[in-house]
Short mmCIF file of C-alpha atoms in Angstrom, two decimals:
data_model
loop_
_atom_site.label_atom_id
_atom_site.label_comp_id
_atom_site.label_asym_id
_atom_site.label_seq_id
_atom_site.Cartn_x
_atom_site.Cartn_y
_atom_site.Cartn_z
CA UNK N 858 -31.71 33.03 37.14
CA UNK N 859 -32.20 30.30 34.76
CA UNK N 860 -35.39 29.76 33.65
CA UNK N 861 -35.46 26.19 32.54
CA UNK N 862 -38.81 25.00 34.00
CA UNK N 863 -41.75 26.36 35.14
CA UNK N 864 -44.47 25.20 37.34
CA UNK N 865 -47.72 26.49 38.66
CA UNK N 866 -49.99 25.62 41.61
CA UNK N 867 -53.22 26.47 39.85
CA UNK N 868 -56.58 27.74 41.18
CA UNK N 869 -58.08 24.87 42.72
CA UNK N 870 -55.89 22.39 42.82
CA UNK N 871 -55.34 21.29 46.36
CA UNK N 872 -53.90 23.34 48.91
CA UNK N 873 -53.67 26.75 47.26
CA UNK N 874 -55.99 29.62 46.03
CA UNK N 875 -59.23 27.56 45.54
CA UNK N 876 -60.97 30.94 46.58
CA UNK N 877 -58.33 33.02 44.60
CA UNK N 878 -60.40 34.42 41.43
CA UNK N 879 -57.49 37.35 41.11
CA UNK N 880 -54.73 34.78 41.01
CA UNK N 881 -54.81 32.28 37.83
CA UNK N 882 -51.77 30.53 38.95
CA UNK N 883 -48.73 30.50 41.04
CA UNK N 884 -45.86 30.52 38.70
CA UNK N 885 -41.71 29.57 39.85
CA UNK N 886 -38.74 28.33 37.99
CA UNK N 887 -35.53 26.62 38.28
CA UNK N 888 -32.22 28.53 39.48
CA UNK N 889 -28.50 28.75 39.63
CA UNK N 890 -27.07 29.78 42.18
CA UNK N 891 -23.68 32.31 41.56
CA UNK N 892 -21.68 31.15 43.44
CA UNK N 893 -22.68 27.55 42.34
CA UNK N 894 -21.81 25.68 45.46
CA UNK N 895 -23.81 27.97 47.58
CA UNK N 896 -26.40 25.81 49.44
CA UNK N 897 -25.99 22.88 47.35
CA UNK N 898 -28.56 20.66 48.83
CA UNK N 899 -31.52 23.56 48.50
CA UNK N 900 -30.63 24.37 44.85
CA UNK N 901 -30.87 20.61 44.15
CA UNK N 902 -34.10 20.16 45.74
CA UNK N 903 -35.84 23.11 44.20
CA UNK N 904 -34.31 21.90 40.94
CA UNK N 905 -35.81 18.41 41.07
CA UNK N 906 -38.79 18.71 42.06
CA UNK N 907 -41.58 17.39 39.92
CA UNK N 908 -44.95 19.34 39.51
CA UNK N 909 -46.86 16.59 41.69
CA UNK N 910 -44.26 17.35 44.41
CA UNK N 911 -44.36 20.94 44.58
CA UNK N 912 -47.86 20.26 46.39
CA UNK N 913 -46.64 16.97 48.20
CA UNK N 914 -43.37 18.68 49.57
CA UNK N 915 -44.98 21.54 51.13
CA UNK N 916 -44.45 20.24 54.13
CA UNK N 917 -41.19 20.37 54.75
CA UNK N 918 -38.42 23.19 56.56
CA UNK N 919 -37.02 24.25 52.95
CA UNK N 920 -40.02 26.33 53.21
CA UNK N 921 -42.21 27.36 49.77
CA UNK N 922 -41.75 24.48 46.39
CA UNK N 923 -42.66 27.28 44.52
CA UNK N 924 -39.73 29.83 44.48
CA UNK N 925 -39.95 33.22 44.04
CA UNK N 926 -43.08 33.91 42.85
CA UNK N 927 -42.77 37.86 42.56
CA UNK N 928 -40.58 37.29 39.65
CA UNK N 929 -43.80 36.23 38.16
CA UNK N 930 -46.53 37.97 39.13
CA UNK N 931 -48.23 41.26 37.73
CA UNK N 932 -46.94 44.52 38.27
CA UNK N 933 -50.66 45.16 38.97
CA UNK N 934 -50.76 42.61 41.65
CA UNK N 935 -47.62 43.52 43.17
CA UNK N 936 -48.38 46.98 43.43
CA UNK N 937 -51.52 45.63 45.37
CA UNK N 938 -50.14 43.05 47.82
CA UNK N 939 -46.67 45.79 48.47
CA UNK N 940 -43.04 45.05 48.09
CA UNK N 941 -41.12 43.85 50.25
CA UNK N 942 -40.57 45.41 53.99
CA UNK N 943 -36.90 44.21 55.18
CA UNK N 944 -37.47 47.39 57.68
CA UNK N 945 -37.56 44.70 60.73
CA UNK N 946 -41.69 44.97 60.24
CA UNK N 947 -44.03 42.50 59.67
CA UNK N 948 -46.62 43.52 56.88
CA UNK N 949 -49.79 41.64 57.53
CA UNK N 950 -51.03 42.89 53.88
CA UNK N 951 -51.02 39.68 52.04
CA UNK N 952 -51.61 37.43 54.28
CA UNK N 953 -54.81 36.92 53.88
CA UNK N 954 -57.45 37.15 50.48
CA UNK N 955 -60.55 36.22 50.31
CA UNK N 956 -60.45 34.56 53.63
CA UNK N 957 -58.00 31.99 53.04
CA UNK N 958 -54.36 31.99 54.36
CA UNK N 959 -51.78 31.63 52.15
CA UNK N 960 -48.69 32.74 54.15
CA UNK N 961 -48.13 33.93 57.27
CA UNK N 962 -44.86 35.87 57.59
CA UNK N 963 -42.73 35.49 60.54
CA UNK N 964 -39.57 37.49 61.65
CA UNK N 965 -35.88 36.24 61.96
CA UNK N 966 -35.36 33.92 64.94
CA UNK N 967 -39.08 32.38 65.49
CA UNK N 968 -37.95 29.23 64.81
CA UNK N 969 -40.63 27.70 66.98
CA UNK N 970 -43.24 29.18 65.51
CA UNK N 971 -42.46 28.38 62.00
CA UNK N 972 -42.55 24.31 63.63
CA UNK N 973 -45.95 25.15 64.87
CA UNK N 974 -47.36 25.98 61.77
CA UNK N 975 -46.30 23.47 60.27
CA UNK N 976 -47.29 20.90 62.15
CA UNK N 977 -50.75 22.55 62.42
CA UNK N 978 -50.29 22.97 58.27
CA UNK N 979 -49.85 19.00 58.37
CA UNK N 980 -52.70 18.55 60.58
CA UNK N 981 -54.76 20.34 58.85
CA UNK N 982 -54.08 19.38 55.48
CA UNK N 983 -52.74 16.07 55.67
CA UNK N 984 -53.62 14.19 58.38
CA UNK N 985 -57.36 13.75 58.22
CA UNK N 986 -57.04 11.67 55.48
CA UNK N 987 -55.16 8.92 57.35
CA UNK N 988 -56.83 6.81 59.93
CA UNK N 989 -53.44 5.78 61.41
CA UNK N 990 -49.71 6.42 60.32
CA UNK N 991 -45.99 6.07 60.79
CA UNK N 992 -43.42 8.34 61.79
CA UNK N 993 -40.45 7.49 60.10
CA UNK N 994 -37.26 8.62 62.81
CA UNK N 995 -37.29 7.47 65.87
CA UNK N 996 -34.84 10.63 66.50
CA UNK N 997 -34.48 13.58 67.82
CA UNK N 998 -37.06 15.41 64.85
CA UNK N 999 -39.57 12.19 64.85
CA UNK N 1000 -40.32 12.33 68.85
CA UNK N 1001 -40.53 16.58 68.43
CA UNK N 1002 -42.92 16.06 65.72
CA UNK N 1003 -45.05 13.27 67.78
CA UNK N 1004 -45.10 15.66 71.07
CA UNK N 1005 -46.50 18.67 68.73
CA UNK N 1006 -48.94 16.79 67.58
CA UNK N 1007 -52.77 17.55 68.91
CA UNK N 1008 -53.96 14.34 71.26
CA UNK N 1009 -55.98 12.92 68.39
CA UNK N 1010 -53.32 13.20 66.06
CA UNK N 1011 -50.85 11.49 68.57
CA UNK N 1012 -53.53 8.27 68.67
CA UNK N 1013 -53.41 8.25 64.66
CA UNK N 1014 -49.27 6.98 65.71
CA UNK N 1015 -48.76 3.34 65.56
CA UNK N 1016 -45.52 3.15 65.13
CA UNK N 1017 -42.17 4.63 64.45
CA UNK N 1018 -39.37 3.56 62.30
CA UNK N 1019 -36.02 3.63 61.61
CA UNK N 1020 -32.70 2.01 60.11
CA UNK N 1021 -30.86 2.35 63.84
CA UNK N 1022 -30.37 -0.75 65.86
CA UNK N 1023 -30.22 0.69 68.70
CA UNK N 1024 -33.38 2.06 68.71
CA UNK N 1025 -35.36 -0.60 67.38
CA UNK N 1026 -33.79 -2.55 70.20
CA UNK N 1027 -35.10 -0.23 72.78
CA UNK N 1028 -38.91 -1.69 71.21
CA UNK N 1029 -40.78 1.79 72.19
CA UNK N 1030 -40.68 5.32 72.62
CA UNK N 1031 -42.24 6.20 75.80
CA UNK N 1032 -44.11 9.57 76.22
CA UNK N 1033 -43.24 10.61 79.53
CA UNK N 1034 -44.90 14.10 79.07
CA UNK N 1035 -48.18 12.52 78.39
CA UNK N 1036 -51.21 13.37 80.89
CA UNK N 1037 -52.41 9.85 80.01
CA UNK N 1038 -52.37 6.69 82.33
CA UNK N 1039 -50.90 4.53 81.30
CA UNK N 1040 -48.26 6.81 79.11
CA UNK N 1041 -48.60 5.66 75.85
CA UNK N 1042 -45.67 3.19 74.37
CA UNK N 1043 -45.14 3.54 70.79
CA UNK N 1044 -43.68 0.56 69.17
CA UNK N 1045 -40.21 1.23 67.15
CA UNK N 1046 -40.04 -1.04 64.17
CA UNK N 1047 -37.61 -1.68 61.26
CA UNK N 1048 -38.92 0.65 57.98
CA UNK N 1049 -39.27 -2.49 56.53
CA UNK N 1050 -41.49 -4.03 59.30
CA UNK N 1051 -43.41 -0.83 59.51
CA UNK N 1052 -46.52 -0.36 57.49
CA UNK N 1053 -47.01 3.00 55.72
CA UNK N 1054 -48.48 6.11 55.26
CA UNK N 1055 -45.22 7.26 56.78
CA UNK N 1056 -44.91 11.23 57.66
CA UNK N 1057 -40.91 11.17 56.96
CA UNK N 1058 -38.76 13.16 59.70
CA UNK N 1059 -35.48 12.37 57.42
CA UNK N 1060 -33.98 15.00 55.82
CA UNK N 1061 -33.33 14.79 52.09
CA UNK N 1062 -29.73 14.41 50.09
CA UNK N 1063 -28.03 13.86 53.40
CA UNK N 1064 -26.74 10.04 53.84
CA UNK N 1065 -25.48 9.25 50.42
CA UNK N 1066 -28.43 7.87 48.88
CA UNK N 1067 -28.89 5.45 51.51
CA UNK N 1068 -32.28 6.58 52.72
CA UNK N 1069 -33.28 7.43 49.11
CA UNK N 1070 -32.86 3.71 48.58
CA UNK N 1071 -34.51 2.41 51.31
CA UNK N 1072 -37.60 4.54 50.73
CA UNK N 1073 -37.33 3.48 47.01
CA UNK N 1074 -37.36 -0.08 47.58
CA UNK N 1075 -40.77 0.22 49.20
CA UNK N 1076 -42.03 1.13 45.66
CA UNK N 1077 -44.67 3.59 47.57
CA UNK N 1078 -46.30 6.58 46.32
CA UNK N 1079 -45.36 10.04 47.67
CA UNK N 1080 -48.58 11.83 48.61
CA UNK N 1081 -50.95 8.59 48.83
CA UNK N 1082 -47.90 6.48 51.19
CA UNK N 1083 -45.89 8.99 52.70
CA UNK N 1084 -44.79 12.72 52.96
CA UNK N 1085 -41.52 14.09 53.87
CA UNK N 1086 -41.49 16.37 56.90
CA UNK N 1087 -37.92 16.88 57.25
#
């Protein structure tokens, strides 16, 4: 472990612990990996972020911005919460203080679940504040993330986006599942023809820099314009 930088998510200061009194802060560092080419792209993104993004990228399947907080915490509070259980258990201890949920541990293998909370983590935190938004993919991970979605949240959609001509082509992504008559249509547009917030379904450090640069040359604001939930 190399402690180079550390970061906190303190008491009251968004998402986190506002009814925490026992915990002053959350408290995580850089790393290096040994071997150092072992899961490149996760070492690099827990490296980089900034302190504003380790509340705007909470979104996302890399799980926690905040690694490894044990290594920080108080013996005392340790002792409290419990060590680990790698028994194949789930401790619920933990999970919840003061009424407020923090973290709900999952076993191997529930991949589905972890999606639902998520999404309902988005909803819940994120979404309100937007009156309407964009998904940015018109993939595979875009049209999962628009089915999840709660009806309301669905009718906060008005578009999707993407760099693939083939799908802007098409013009729409049709929700055949939908209850609704008509099904609704959503319109696929250019990223550039798309208007933002965008909620991004692209994953990070993946095509070269290309979709870095595209999302750069928007000159948008992560947290007010978009959030990545790749």
């Amino acid at each position: 472990m190399e402690q180079v930088q550390t970061g906190g998510l303190r008491t009251g200061s968004g998402f986190l612990t506002s009814t925490l009194h026992v915990i002053q802060e959350i408290i995580g560092c850089r790393v290096r990996r040994d071997p150092p080419n072992s899961t490149e792209r996760y070492t690099r993104w827990i490296n980089q972020l900034t302190p504003e993004q380790l509340l705007t990228q909470v979104f996302t399947s890399n799980g926690p911005t905040v690694i490894m907080p044990t290594w920080f915490c108080s013996r005392a509070w340790f002792s409290h919460v419990g060590p680990f259980n790698e028994g194949g258990q789930v401790r619920a201890e933990g999970e919840r203080k003061m009424g407020q949920t923090l973290c709900v541990p999952l076993l191997p293998g529930q991949r589905t679940t972890i999606w639902t909370h998520r999404v309902r983590f988005l909803e819940e935190q994120a979404l309100p504040r937007w009156a309407a938004f964009t998904i940015w993919n018109a993939g595979k991970q875009g049209r999962r993330l628009y089915r999840s979605l709660t009806a309301g949240s669905q009718r906060k959609v008005v578009a999707f986006c993407d760099v693939d001509e083939n799908k802007i082509r098409k013009g729409f992504y049709c929700h055949e599942d939908s209850q609704e008559r008509p099904k609704p249509r959503i319109p696929i547009l250019h990223f550039r023809a798309a208007r933002p917030p965008f909620v991004i379904c692209v994953k990070l450090d993946l095509t070269g820099g290309a979709f870095e640069d595209n999302l750069r040359s928007l000159h948008l604001q992560e947290g007010q314009d978009f959030l990545h939930f790749s």
